[in-house]
mmCIF file of C-alpha atoms in Angstrom:
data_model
loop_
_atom_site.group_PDB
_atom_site.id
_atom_site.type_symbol
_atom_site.label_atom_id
_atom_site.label_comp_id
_atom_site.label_asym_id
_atom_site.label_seq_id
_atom_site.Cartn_x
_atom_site.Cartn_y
_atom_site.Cartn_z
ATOM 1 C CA UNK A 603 -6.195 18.850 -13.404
ATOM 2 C CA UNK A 604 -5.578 15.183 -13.081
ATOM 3 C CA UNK A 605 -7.842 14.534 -15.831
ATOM 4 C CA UNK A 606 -6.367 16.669 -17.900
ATOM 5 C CA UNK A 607 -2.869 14.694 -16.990
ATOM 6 C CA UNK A 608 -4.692 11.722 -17.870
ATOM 7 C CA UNK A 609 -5.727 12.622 -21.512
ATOM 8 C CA UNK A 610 -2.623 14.357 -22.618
ATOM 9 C CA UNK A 611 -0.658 11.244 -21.145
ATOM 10 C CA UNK A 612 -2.348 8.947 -23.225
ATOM 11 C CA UNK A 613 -1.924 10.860 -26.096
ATOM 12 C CA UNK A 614 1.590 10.284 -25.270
ATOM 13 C CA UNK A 615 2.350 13.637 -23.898
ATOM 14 C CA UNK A 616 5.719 12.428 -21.797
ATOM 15 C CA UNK A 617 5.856 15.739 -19.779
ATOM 16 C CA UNK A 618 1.735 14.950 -18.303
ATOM 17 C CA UNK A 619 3.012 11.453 -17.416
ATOM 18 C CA UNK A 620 5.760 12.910 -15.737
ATOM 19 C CA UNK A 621 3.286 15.113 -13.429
ATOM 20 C CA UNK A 622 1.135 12.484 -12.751
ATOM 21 C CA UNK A 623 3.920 10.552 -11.403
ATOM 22 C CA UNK A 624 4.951 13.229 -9.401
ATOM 23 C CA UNK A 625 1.460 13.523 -8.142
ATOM 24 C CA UNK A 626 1.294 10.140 -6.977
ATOM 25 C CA UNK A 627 4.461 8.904 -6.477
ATOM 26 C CA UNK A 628 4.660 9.808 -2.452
ATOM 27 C CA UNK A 629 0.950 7.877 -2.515
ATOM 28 C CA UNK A 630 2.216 4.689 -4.365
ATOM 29 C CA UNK A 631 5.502 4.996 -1.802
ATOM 30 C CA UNK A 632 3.487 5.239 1.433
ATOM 31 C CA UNK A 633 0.994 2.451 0.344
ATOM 32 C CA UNK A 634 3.987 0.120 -0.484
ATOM 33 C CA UNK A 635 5.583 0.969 2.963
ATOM 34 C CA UNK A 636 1.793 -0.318 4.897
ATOM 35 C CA UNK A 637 2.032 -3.168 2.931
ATOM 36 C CA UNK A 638 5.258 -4.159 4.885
ATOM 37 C CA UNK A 639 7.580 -3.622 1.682
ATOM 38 C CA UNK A 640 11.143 -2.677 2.776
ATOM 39 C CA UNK A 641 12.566 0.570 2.588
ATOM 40 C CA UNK A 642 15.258 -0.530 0.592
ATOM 41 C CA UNK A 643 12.508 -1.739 -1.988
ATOM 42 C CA UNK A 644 10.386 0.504 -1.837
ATOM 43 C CA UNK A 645 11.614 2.678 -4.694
ATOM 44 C CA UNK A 646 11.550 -0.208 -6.868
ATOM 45 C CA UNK A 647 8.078 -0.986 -6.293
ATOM 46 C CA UNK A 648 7.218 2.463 -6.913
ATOM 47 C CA UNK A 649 9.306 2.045 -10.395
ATOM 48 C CA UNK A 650 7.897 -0.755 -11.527
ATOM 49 C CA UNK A 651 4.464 0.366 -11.084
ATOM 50 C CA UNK A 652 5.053 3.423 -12.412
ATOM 51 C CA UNK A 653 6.084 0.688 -15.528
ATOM 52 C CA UNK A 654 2.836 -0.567 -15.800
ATOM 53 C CA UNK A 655 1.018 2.331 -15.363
ATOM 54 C CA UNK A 656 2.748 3.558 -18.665
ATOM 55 C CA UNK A 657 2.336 0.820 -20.699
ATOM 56 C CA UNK A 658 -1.248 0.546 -19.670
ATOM 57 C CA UNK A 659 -2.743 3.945 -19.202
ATOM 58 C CA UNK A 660 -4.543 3.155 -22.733
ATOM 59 C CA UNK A 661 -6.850 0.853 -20.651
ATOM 60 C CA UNK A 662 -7.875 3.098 -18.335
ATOM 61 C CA UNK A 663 -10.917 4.196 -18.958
ATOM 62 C CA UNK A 664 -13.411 4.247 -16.192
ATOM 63 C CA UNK A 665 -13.086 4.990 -12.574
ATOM 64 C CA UNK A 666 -10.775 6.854 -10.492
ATOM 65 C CA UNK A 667 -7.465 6.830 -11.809
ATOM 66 C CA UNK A 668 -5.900 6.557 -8.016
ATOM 67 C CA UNK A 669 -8.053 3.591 -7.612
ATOM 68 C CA UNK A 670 -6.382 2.184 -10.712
ATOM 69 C CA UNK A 671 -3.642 2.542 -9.116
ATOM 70 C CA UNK A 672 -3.760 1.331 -5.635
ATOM 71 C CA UNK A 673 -4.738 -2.468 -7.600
ATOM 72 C CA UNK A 674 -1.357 -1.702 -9.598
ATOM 73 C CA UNK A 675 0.516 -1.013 -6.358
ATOM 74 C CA UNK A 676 -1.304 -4.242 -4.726
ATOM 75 C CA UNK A 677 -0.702 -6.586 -7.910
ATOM 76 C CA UNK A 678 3.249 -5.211 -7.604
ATOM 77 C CA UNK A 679 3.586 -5.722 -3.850
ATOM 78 C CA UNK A 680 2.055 -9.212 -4.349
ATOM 79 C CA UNK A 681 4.396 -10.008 -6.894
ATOM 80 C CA UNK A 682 7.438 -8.798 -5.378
ATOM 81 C CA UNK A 683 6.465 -11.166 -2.258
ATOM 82 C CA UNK A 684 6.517 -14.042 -4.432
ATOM 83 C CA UNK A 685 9.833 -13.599 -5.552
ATOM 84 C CA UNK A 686 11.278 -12.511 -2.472
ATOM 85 C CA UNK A 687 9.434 -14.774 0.228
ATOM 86 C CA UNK A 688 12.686 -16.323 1.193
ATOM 87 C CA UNK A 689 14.734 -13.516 1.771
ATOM 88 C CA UNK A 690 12.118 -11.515 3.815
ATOM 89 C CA UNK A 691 11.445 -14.578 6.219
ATOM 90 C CA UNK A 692 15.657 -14.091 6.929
ATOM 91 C CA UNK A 693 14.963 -10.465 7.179
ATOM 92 C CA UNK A 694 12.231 -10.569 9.603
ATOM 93 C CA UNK A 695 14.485 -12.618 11.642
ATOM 94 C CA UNK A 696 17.017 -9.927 11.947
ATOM 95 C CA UNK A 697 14.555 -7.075 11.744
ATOM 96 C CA UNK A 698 15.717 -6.046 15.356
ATOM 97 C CA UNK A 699 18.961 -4.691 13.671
ATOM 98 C CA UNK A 700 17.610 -3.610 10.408
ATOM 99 C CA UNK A 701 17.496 -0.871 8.477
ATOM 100 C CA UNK A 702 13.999 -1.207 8.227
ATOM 101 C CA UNK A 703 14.008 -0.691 11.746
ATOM 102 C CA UNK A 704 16.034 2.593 11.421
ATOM 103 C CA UNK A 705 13.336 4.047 8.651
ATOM 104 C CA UNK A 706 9.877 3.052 10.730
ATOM 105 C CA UNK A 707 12.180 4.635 13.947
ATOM 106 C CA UNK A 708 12.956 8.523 12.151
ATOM 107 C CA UNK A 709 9.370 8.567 10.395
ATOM 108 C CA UNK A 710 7.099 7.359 12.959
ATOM 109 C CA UNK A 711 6.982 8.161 16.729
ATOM 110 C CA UNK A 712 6.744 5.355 19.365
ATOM 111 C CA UNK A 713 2.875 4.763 19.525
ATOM 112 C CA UNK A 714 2.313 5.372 15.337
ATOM 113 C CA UNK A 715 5.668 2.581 15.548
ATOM 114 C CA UNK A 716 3.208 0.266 18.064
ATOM 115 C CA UNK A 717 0.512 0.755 15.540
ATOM 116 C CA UNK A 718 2.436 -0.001 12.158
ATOM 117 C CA UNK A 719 3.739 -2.879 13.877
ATOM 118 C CA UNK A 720 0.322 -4.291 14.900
ATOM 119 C CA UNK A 721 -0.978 -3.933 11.179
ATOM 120 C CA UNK A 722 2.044 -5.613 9.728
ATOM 121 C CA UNK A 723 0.765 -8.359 12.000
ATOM 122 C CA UNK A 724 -2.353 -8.561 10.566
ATOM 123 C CA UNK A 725 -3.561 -10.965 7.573
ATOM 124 C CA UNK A 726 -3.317 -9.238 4.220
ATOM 125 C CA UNK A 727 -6.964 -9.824 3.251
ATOM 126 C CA UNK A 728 -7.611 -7.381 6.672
ATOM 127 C CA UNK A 729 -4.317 -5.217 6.591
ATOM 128 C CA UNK A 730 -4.923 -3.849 2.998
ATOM 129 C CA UNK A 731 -8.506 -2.812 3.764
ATOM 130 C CA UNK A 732 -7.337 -0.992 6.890
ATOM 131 C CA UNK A 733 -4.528 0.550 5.264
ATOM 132 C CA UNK A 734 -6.650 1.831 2.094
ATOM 133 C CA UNK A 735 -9.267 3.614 3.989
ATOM 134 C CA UNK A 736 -7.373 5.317 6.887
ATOM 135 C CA UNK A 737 -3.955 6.058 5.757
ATOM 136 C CA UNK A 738 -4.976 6.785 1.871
ATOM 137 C CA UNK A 739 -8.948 7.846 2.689
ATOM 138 C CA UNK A 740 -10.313 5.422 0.099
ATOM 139 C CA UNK A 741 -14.238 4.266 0.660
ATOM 140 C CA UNK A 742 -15.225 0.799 1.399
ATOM 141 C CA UNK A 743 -16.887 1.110 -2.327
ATOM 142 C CA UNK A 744 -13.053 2.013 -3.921
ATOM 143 C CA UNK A 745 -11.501 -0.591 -1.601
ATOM 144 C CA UNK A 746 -14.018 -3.379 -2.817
ATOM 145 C CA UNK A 747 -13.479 -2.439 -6.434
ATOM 146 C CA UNK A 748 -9.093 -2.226 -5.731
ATOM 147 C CA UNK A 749 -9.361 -5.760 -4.185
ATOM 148 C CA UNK A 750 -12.233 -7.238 -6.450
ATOM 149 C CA UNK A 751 -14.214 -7.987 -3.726
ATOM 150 C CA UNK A 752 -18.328 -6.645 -2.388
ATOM 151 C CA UNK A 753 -18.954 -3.843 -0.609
ATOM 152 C CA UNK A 754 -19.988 -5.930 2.210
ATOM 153 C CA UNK A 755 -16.770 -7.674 2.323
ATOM 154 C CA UNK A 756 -14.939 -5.416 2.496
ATOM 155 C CA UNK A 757 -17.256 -3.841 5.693
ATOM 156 C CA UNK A 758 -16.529 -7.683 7.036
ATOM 157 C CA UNK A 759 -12.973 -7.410 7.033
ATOM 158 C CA UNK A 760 -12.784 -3.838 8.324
ATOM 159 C CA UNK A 761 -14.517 -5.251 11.406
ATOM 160 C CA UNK A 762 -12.422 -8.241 11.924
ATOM 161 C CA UNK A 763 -9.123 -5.800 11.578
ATOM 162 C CA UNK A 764 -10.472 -3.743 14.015
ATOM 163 C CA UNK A 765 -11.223 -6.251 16.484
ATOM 164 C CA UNK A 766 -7.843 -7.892 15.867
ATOM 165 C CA UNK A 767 -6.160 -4.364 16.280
ATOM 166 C CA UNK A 768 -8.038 -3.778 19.554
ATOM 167 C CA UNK A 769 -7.326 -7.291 20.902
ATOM 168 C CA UNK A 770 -3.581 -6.770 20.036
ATOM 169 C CA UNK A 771 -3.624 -3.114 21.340
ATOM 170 C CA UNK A 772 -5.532 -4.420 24.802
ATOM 171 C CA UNK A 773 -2.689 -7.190 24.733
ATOM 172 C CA UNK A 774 0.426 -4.428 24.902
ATOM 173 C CA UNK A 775 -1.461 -2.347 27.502
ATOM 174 C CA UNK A 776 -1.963 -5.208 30.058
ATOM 175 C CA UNK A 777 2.172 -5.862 29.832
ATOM 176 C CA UNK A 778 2.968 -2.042 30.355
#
């Protein structure tokens, strides 16, 4: 079905490019959201790489087409870091009182909270990989191709995240 969305889309069918954006639109969301993008900006990210998507779906032409778009999606978050650097460092300041706060408290339940925190934490070369293959399934082949990075990289990284996770995990049992 999703190729068939894909070759009508390019042919400039609006209605399949309206399908496939409902298809993946939740995906693009919740990837965003693991990245540590706001709430509040979360729907913008999804916009704008919807954006892209459009006005390059002609160049996709090998490959899965999610896997496409988890480097859109990561190329968007990046982006939207460097322009607003300054105004998340205030943000995470007063995260204790944010909205953001409010969103991660009515979606997730106190441990899954624990655990989104602890990847937030993380360096992005080790959160993304973690991120990718349990919350959106991808293989350590798709992640190395999103990131443009080996196979065997990418199994690096996964290792070091875990450990990291672990050691932070050990760290919040010893003060309970």
């Amino acid at each position: 079905m999703e190729e068939l969305l894909l070759m009508k889309a390019k042919k400039g069918d609006e209605g399949a490019f309206e399908q496939l954006i409902e298809l993946h639109l939740k995906t693009v969301e919740k990837f965003a959201f693991q990245l540590g993008v706001s709430p509040f900006a979360v729907e913008d990210i999804s916009q704008e790489v919807f954006i892209k998507v459009y006005r390059f779906l002609h160049k996709h032409d090998r490959g899965k087409f999610t896997t496409w778009l988890y480097s859109i999606t990561l190329n968007v978050v990046r982006d939207h870091y460097r322009k607003e650097q300054r105004l998340r460092k205030k943000a995470l300041e007063l995260k204790h009182q944010s909205p953001e706060t409010a969103y991660v408290e009515e979606y997730f339940d106190e441990e899954a909270r624990a655990l989104h925190e602890m990847i937030q934490q993380l360096d992005d070369k080790y959160k993304i990989p973690i991120v990718l293959h349990y919350f959106h399934d991808q293989t350590y082949q798709e992640i190395a191709q999103v990131l443009g990075i080996t196979e065997g990289a990418v199994k690096t990284r996964m290792l070091r995240a875990k450990q990291q996770l672990k050691a932070k995990y050990e760290k919040v049992g010893e003060q309970l």
